[in-house]
């Protein structure tokens, strides 16, 4: 027998070999309907939900961990890992019973010790956790599935703390992992949540992969916000990093990805034409803000801060930032419109040039330069800075813009000096409603001066009001205190909200079952 | 030759020392603080200071430098500040896309540009030459992001022949691997085709005027042999130099193409690390790149001797 190959035969043979080599890929493609490929707003790098407050790390946490309580769509805190709980008549002792059948991804049962260790780690890191732990006398295990929280003084937000929806979320992890100091990153990613993290496929900045947790026992209730049954309807869920907005949109249109979390507002009107769907996972929305540096000698004067407040017009900010009124809302509510502590008290959101100029004069402003940190690589923030700069020039302030990338802004705003001395005077950013909707978690109100978060507002009255809110157990009184807090915050100008906006995501039309849960979650999502 | 190789290999050491000092200082003295970045929005000065101490950034610069040098001497490039993963692992995970794209680009560019340059020189002043020269100007002038998006629009979105983005490792199939490389390679090749075509043409024009070429033609050798064996062989030195520089540039200079096509390569890793002030990653990559550049230069020098028998080491 002899083999004679001519050139064409060799080419055919090469083609056949290539096809044979790609066979595993083809079989993988057949199960494509059980895989969701999502491009999130940024790539996952830090995987410890307590080490950084980044949303992407929080969202990663929701995939693999579970929580004791969760917030539903009506903003109520519903048991999640907890089966039942009771509160003593004096409101100081809470006894929690865990659901049966809760298991970590390594097969170990979830016990009270795991819960206590997780809460203790969270309680030294998160503002709400710190408040809860400060009010806590004892946190003890009663048995494998029962633990008790004994308060030493009234704390009206126990369930709100345990069901806190955003960073840092009190996720439950095994006690041995929760023993890691909170300033150090954990190195094992074992949760009891609906997805398992595939560590072998994790490539920081490229891809994070989650598999359905077959041992997860969802609650029987229908999913509702972050609460209810977390039923996973796909086998695998991949976060793909595409850093370019246009490439992400192209990939979605070309059916290479299924979900694109943050298209720009210019892309949104084209969704129908491109054959993709919009979904607003966060109906409460997002908000921008302007934060003054209280340690800058000029900004330290209350009259100057008030002049800045009166120079601003929220509508102008939103027009520049979002454009389409369908996706924004003018509101002075620091605790988010339509949320439990919403109030419009304290500021009418409109510019008052005359009042602003009068306040500048009263504050003794003599044309000293003030530095605004301009963000060159965040199109959702940079218009806020431009609009503010123009508004301040209009009242006669000498404005300088220091332009830099977002991460340089983060580093620079940690400096306590004024703009003239290498620091800053005003900075801008955006935040989600879930991060600001009550006076405890709203970081702008931590007015403790130099030892506090950037901005370094310093006001004992505000801190006393915040403490009275923490201690208050009556919801009507809490709301009244929240309104007083907001008025005081506007009076001393801790920050200036630039208005609420929505950020719909885009997905392929064959995906359904998305839950508006304030954070993007993928349980209940089906792919046809 | 062995002495030459040894001497050149030893020259890597001072290069790495100088590069490491410059990189270390440039990163530390530039604006930005990874501790403040990691600590997040509600971080207090104490929390930022604790993070700085945890990352070892509270030590003096000489202490940090010595610590890093000792690490490198043990073959350890350290761990990423953000992801806490070993730098070597991060680099390894990004190597394949960059190597694949760089190799495909160089091979494709050489295959297209060398004959084109030879042809342009051989038919100097004709439409072939004008076309090659005009094409080269366009190749130089078109930024990678314009070429990239145009190719994506035509071949991915309109014709739907090729994917918009992404990279499939060779281990997951030959055809998917190639499919994902075609558009990035075409995008990146335009400038290298232009460069190599121009250099080949210029070099060939000079050689084609030499006496030995006239002699070869007078001997009756076929024009193909005259052009590709005698003339091109003697034009090789500048062409090889450009190709060598091209390979070196490609390894670190593919950032735009990697971004447009979302290729998870070393270029993007470098940019991401610089932006995040991930000092160990930036330092590790630049040290590696420095070593690779020295080796590429060495390879180019050695190849001179292969193409030109007059050169010996």
XYZ file of C-alpha atoms in Angstrom, chain A residues 18-19 21-22 24-25 37 43 45-47 51-53 124-125 127 183-187 189 199 202-207 240-244 246-247 249-251 253-254 256-257 289 291 377 405-408 410-414 416 429-431 443 450-454 456, chain B residues 31-34 36-48 50-52 54 79-85 89-90 93-94 149 152-153 156-157 160 162-166 168-176 180 258-262 264-265 268-269 272-273 275-277:
134
model
C -7.765 21.600 12.741
C -11.432 20.608 12.986
C -8.520 19.740 17.343
C -11.413 22.118 17.823
C -13.842 19.856 22.383
C -14.664 23.490 21.759
C -21.044 35.463 30.001
C -12.835 43.417 36.556
C -9.152 41.777 41.379
C -9.626 41.820 45.117
C -11.691 38.851 46.207
C -10.695 44.312 52.432
C -12.019 46.714 49.822
C -15.486 48.225 49.485
C -14.388 45.952 62.951
C -14.440 46.999 59.318
C -19.435 51.465 59.813
C -6.665 44.202 56.952
C -5.370 41.052 55.250
C -6.923 39.389 52.256
C -8.384 35.940 52.723
C -6.786 33.271 50.564
C -12.915 31.457 48.870
C -10.480 29.467 41.779
C -9.721 32.939 38.152
C -7.466 35.301 36.241
C -7.459 38.739 37.869
C -8.297 41.358 35.299
C -9.362 38.737 32.745
C -11.989 36.336 33.968
C -15.387 38.511 31.258
C -13.296 41.653 31.385
C -13.639 43.995 28.443
C -12.256 47.363 29.386
C -13.545 49.230 26.349
C -17.604 50.063 22.545
C -15.985 46.629 22.380
C -21.356 46.648 23.152
C -20.030 45.110 19.933
C -19.485 41.809 21.725
C -24.512 42.618 19.659
C -22.379 39.873 18.117
C -20.215 36.854 22.263
C -21.410 37.968 25.673
C -21.740 64.087 44.985
C -17.296 66.755 48.739
C -11.069 58.502 32.759
C -7.044 59.370 36.332
C -9.533 58.020 38.849
C -7.063 56.039 40.908
C -4.813 59.081 41.184
C -8.333 58.323 45.135
C -4.731 58.743 46.242
C -4.756 62.530 46.095
C -7.986 62.950 47.994
C -6.461 61.034 50.900
C -5.434 66.453 53.971
C -17.598 60.902 42.676
C -20.665 58.720 42.312
C -22.217 56.208 44.644
C -20.166 57.999 54.942
C -9.078 64.588 60.882
C -9.464 61.000 62.019
C -12.479 60.387 59.786
C -12.910 59.594 56.112
C -11.713 62.035 53.430
C -12.807 65.421 57.257
C 1.709 60.435 42.355
C -0.577 57.744 43.715
C -0.897 55.595 46.770
C -2.029 51.982 46.478
C -5.447 54.829 49.690
C -6.798 53.161 46.555
C -7.341 49.833 48.294
C -8.711 51.260 51.520
C -11.732 52.721 49.737
C -14.194 55.547 50.217
C -14.889 55.481 53.907
C -11.318 54.795 54.966
C -9.951 56.888 57.782
C -6.294 58.005 57.881
C -5.665 55.221 60.408
C -7.105 52.605 58.087
C -4.993 53.896 55.205
C -2.693 50.274 58.484
C -3.054 49.260 54.856
C 0.228 50.973 54.032
C 0.381 45.810 55.681
C 2.797 39.440 44.873
C 0.291 41.788 43.325
C -0.930 44.412 45.770
C -4.464 44.235 44.412
C -5.093 40.572 43.680
C -2.517 39.134 46.089
C -1.408 36.695 43.393
C 1.718 33.733 37.828
C 0.039 36.911 36.583
C -1.277 33.964 32.540
C -0.878 36.954 30.190
C -12.762 49.330 14.854
C -14.488 44.876 13.604
C -17.308 46.771 11.902
C -17.389 40.992 12.866
C -20.527 43.116 12.971
C -20.150 38.153 11.125
C -14.973 36.774 12.955
C -15.378 37.532 16.659
C -15.367 41.077 17.999
C -13.053 40.387 20.878
C -11.404 37.860 23.126
C -8.977 31.516 22.991
C -5.838 29.639 24.071
C -4.353 27.200 21.581
C -5.137 24.378 24.009
C -8.864 24.988 23.433
C -8.656 24.443 19.688
C -6.598 25.561 16.742
C -9.358 27.180 14.707
C -10.893 29.191 17.590
C -9.631 35.286 17.511
C -5.181 44.453 23.216
C -7.741 46.953 24.506
C -9.722 47.203 21.269
C -9.934 43.413 20.977
C -9.970 42.726 24.698
C -5.708 39.688 28.043
C -2.051 40.240 27.252
C -2.939 45.470 29.238
C -1.557 43.953 32.418
C -3.710 48.097 34.536
C -0.901 47.699 37.043
C -3.047 52.685 36.821
C -3.665 50.723 40.031
C -0.177 51.584 41.331
